[in-house]
PDB file of C-alpha atoms in Angstrom:
ATOM      1  CA  MET A 120      37.341   8.077  17.582  1.00 50.00           C
ATOM      2  CA  ARG A 121      35.493   5.632  15.448  1.00 52.00           C
ATOM      3  CA  GLY A 122      31.956   4.832  16.467  1.00 51.00           C
ATOM      4  CA  GLY A 123      30.779   1.298  16.925  1.00 55.00           C
ATOM      5  CA  ASP A 124      28.671  -0.595  14.379  1.00 60.00           C
ATOM      6  CA  GLU A 125      25.903  -1.403  16.796  1.00 59.00           C
ATOM      7  CA  ARG A 126      22.473  -2.292  15.544  1.00 57.00           C
ATOM      8  CA  SER A 127      19.705  -1.258  17.793  1.00 55.00           C
ATOM      9  CA  GLU A 128      16.088  -0.426  17.250  1.00 58.00           C
ATOM     10  CA  GLY A 129      14.213   2.027  19.346  1.00 58.00           C
ATOM     11  CA  LEU A 130      11.362   0.819  21.439  1.00 58.00           C
ATOM     12  CA  PHE A 131       9.029   3.154  19.616  1.00 64.00           C
ATOM     13  CA  SER A 132       9.359   4.752  16.201  1.00 65.00           C
ATOM     14  CA  TYR A 133       7.886   8.169  15.559  1.00 72.00           C
ATOM     15  CA  VAL A 134       8.801   8.281  11.884  1.00 74.00           C
ATOM     16  CA  SER A 135       5.875   8.404   9.494  1.00 80.00           C
ATOM     17  CA  CYS A 136       6.004   7.330   5.863  1.00 82.00           C
ATOM     18  CA  GLU A 137       4.465  10.703   4.971  1.00 87.00           C
ATOM     19  CA  ALA A 138       7.470  12.533   6.423  1.00 86.00           C
ATOM     20  CA  ARG A 139       9.937  10.375   4.485  1.00 88.00           C
ATOM     21  CA  VAL A 140       8.463  10.934   1.006  1.00 92.00           C
ATOM     22  CA  PRO A 141       9.917  14.067  -0.616  1.00 93.00           C
ATOM     23  CA  ALA A 142       7.428  16.845  -1.319  1.00 94.00           C
ATOM     24  CA  ASN A 143       8.332  16.895  -5.000  1.00 96.00           C
ATOM     25  CA  HIS A 144       8.167  13.127  -5.618  1.00 96.00           C
ATOM     26  CA  PRO A 145       6.008  12.323  -8.702  1.00 97.00           C
ATOM     27  CA  LEU A 146       3.951   9.773  -6.777  1.00 97.00           C
ATOM     28  CA  ARG A 147       2.569  12.561  -4.555  1.00 96.00           C
ATOM     29  CA  ALA A 148       0.731  14.114  -7.511  1.00 97.00           C
ATOM     30  CA  ILE A 149      -0.392  10.706  -8.749  1.00 97.00           C
ATOM     31  CA  ARG A 150      -1.666   9.744  -5.317  1.00 95.00           C
ATOM     32  CA  ALA A 151      -3.717  12.937  -5.071  1.00 96.00           C
ATOM     33  CA  ILE A 152      -5.385  12.115  -8.410  1.00 96.00           C
ATOM     34  CA  VAL A 153      -5.932   8.480  -7.452  1.00 94.00           C
ATOM     35  CA  ASP A 154      -7.374   9.393  -4.052  1.00 92.00           C
ATOM     36  CA  GLU A 155      -9.828  11.800  -5.690  1.00 93.00           C
ATOM     37  CA  ALA A 156     -10.940   9.166  -8.211  1.00 92.00           C
ATOM     38  CA  LEU A 157     -11.292   6.469  -5.513  1.00 88.00           C
ATOM     39  CA  GLU A 158     -13.289   8.798  -3.279  1.00 87.00           C
ATOM     40  CA  GLY A 159     -15.832   9.075  -6.070  1.00 89.00           C
ATOM     41  CA  LEU A 160     -16.027   5.281  -6.276  1.00 86.00           C
ATOM     42  CA  SER A 161     -16.419   4.746  -2.552  1.00 80.00           C
ATOM     43  CA  ALA A 162     -20.207   4.357  -2.693  1.00 79.00           C
ATOM     44  CA  ASP A 163     -19.899   1.823  -5.514  1.00 82.00           C
ATOM     45  CA  PHE A 164     -17.366  -0.154  -3.493  1.00 79.00           C
ATOM     46  CA  ASP A 165     -19.715  -0.151  -0.497  1.00 74.00           C
ATOM     47  CA  GLY A 166     -22.410  -1.766  -2.657  1.00 77.00           C
ATOM     48  CA  LEU A 167     -20.107  -4.637  -3.585  1.00 76.00           C
ATOM     49  CA  TYR A 168     -19.401  -5.730  -0.028  1.00 74.00           C
ATOM     50  CA  SER A 169     -21.567  -7.357   2.627  1.00 74.00           C
ATOM     51  CA  ARG A 170     -22.330  -5.460   5.795  1.00 79.00           C
ATOM     52  CA  ILE A 171     -21.556  -8.574   7.892  1.00 79.00           C
ATOM     53  CA  GLY A 172     -18.509 -10.805   8.112  1.00 74.00           C
ATOM     54  CA  ARG A 173     -14.833 -10.237   8.408  1.00 72.00           C
ATOM     55  CA  PRO A 174     -13.450  -6.989   6.993  1.00 69.00           C
ATOM     56  CA  SER A 175     -11.491  -7.406   3.769  1.00 73.00           C
ATOM     57  CA  ILE A 176      -8.535  -5.517   2.403  1.00 77.00           C
ATOM     58  CA  PRO A 177      -9.987  -2.180   1.272  1.00 82.00           C
ATOM     59  CA  PRO A 178     -10.276  -2.095  -2.531  1.00 84.00           C
ATOM     60  CA  GLU A 179      -8.578   1.312  -2.516  1.00 87.00           C
ATOM     61  CA  LYS A 180      -5.422  -0.217  -1.087  1.00 88.00           C
ATOM     62  CA  ARG A 181      -5.481  -3.064  -3.621  1.00 88.00           C
ATOM     63  CA  LEU A 182      -5.935  -0.665  -6.528  1.00 91.00           C
ATOM     64  CA  ARG A 183      -3.088   1.550  -5.340  1.00 93.00           C
ATOM     65  CA  ALA A 184      -0.876  -1.546  -5.034  1.00 93.00           C
ATOM     66  CA  PHE A 185      -1.697  -2.646  -8.564  1.00 93.00           C
ATOM     67  CA  LEU A 186      -0.893   0.842  -9.856  1.00 96.00           C
ATOM     68  CA  LEU A 187       2.542   0.569  -8.254  1.00 96.00           C
ATOM     69  CA  GLN A 188       3.004  -2.796  -9.922  1.00 96.00           C
ATOM     70  CA  ALA A 189       2.315  -1.184 -13.311  1.00 97.00           C
ATOM     71  CA  PHE A 190       4.353   1.985 -12.654  1.00 97.00           C
ATOM     72  CA  TYR A 191       7.456   0.096 -11.531  1.00 97.00           C
ATOM     73  CA  SER A 192       7.108  -2.936 -13.879  1.00 97.00           C
ATOM     74  CA  ILE A 193       6.989  -5.407 -11.006  1.00 96.00           C
ATOM     75  CA  ARG A 194       6.525  -8.839 -12.548  1.00 95.00           C
ATOM     76  CA  SER A 195       4.500 -10.624  -9.897  1.00 91.00           C
ATOM     77  CA  GLU A 196       2.252 -10.032  -6.916  1.00 88.00           C
ATOM     78  CA  ARG A 197       4.778 -11.786  -4.730  1.00 89.00           C
ATOM     79  CA  GLN A 198       7.488  -9.299  -5.703  1.00 93.00           C
ATOM     80  CA  LEU A 199       5.025  -6.460  -5.192  1.00 92.00           C
ATOM     81  CA  MET A 200       4.297  -7.675  -1.644  1.00 91.00           C
ATOM     82  CA  GLU A 201       7.994  -7.989  -0.921  1.00 92.00           C
ATOM     83  CA  GLN A 202       8.539  -4.402  -2.059  1.00 92.00           C
ATOM     84  CA  MET A 203       5.597  -3.184  -0.004  1.00 90.00           C
ATOM     85  CA  ASP A 204       6.975  -4.945   3.048  1.00 89.00           C
ATOM     86  CA  TYR A 205      10.138  -2.848   3.193  1.00 88.00           C
ATOM     87  CA  ASN A 206       9.778   0.035   0.706  1.00 92.00           C
ATOM     88  CA  LEU A 207       8.561   3.159   2.572  1.00 92.00           C
ATOM     89  CA  LEU A 208       7.496   4.854  -0.644  1.00 95.00           C
ATOM     90  CA  PHE A 209       5.270   1.908  -1.577  1.00 94.00           C
ATOM     91  CA  ARG A 210       3.816   1.682   1.939  1.00 92.00           C
ATOM     92  CA  TRP A 211       2.994   5.395   1.837  1.00 93.00           C
ATOM     93  CA  PHE A 212       1.368   5.244  -1.598  1.00 95.00           C
ATOM     94  CA  VAL A 213      -0.791   2.243  -0.726  1.00 92.00           C
ATOM     95  CA  GLY A 214      -1.708   3.650   2.677  1.00 90.00           C
ATOM     96  CA  LEU A 215      -0.017   1.120   4.947  1.00 86.00           C
ATOM     97  CA  ALA A 216       1.303   2.333   8.288  1.00 81.00           C
ATOM     98  CA  MET A 217       4.782   1.281   9.348  1.00 80.00           C
ATOM     99  CA  ASP A 218       3.429  -1.287  11.801  1.00 78.00           C
ATOM    100  CA  MET A 219       0.725  -2.730   9.493  1.00 78.00           C
ATOM    101  CA  VAL A 220       1.158  -6.193   8.082  1.00 77.00           C
ATOM    102  CA  CYS A 221       1.592  -6.265   4.322  1.00 75.00           C
ATOM    103  CA  LEU A 222      -1.256  -7.394   2.084  1.00 68.00           C
ATOM    104  CA  CYS A 223      -1.547 -11.124   1.391  1.00 64.00           C
ATOM    105  CA  VAL A 224      -0.613 -12.339  -2.100  1.00 56.00           C
ATOM    106  CA  ALA A 225      -3.232 -15.086  -2.156  1.00 58.00           C
ATOM    107  CA  HIS A 226      -5.953 -12.671  -1.109  1.00 57.00           C
ATOM    108  CA  LEU A 227      -4.927 -10.197  -3.811  1.00 55.00           C
ATOM    109  CA  ARG A 228      -5.004 -12.880  -6.505  1.00 59.00           C
ATOM    110  CA  LYS A 229      -8.372 -14.188  -5.387  1.00 59.00           C
ATOM    111  CA  ARG A 230      -9.912 -10.717  -5.370  1.00 56.00           C
ATOM    112  CA  ALA A 231      -8.371  -9.790  -8.714  1.00 56.00           C
ATOM    113  CA  ALA A 232      -9.781 -12.969 -10.264  1.00 58.00           C
ATOM    114  CA  SER A 233     -13.254 -12.349  -8.877  1.00 60.00           C
ATOM    115  CA  ALA A 234     -13.179  -8.723 -10.032  1.00 56.00           C
ATOM    116  CA  ALA A 235     -12.305  -9.828 -13.560  1.00 55.00           C
ATOM    117  CA  ARG A 236     -15.488 -11.883 -13.850  1.00 56.00           C
TER     118      ARG A 236
END
């Protein structure tokens, strides 16, 4: 008997990005190196941000996103955000949970421009 082509989503999803990325994927090794380097920069990042105001996108997430853009030759921030919206591997590498909203293109551009000064 042929099954139906129904499309249904569960009320809750218990799938994590971590579980979906193969143990031998090259980005796992790269992420470990990147996380170690970013951990060493954490105090420097803290000094660049005000203690008051609205929280920003963590610089660690932005840097991981820009690494993906370079690794996968993604031509624009808009295409990068599109990939991060539905690509589980990208979400895992950057550190976005399944239910987190993707980073904002305008915010990324603004921060990248101010960091270049």
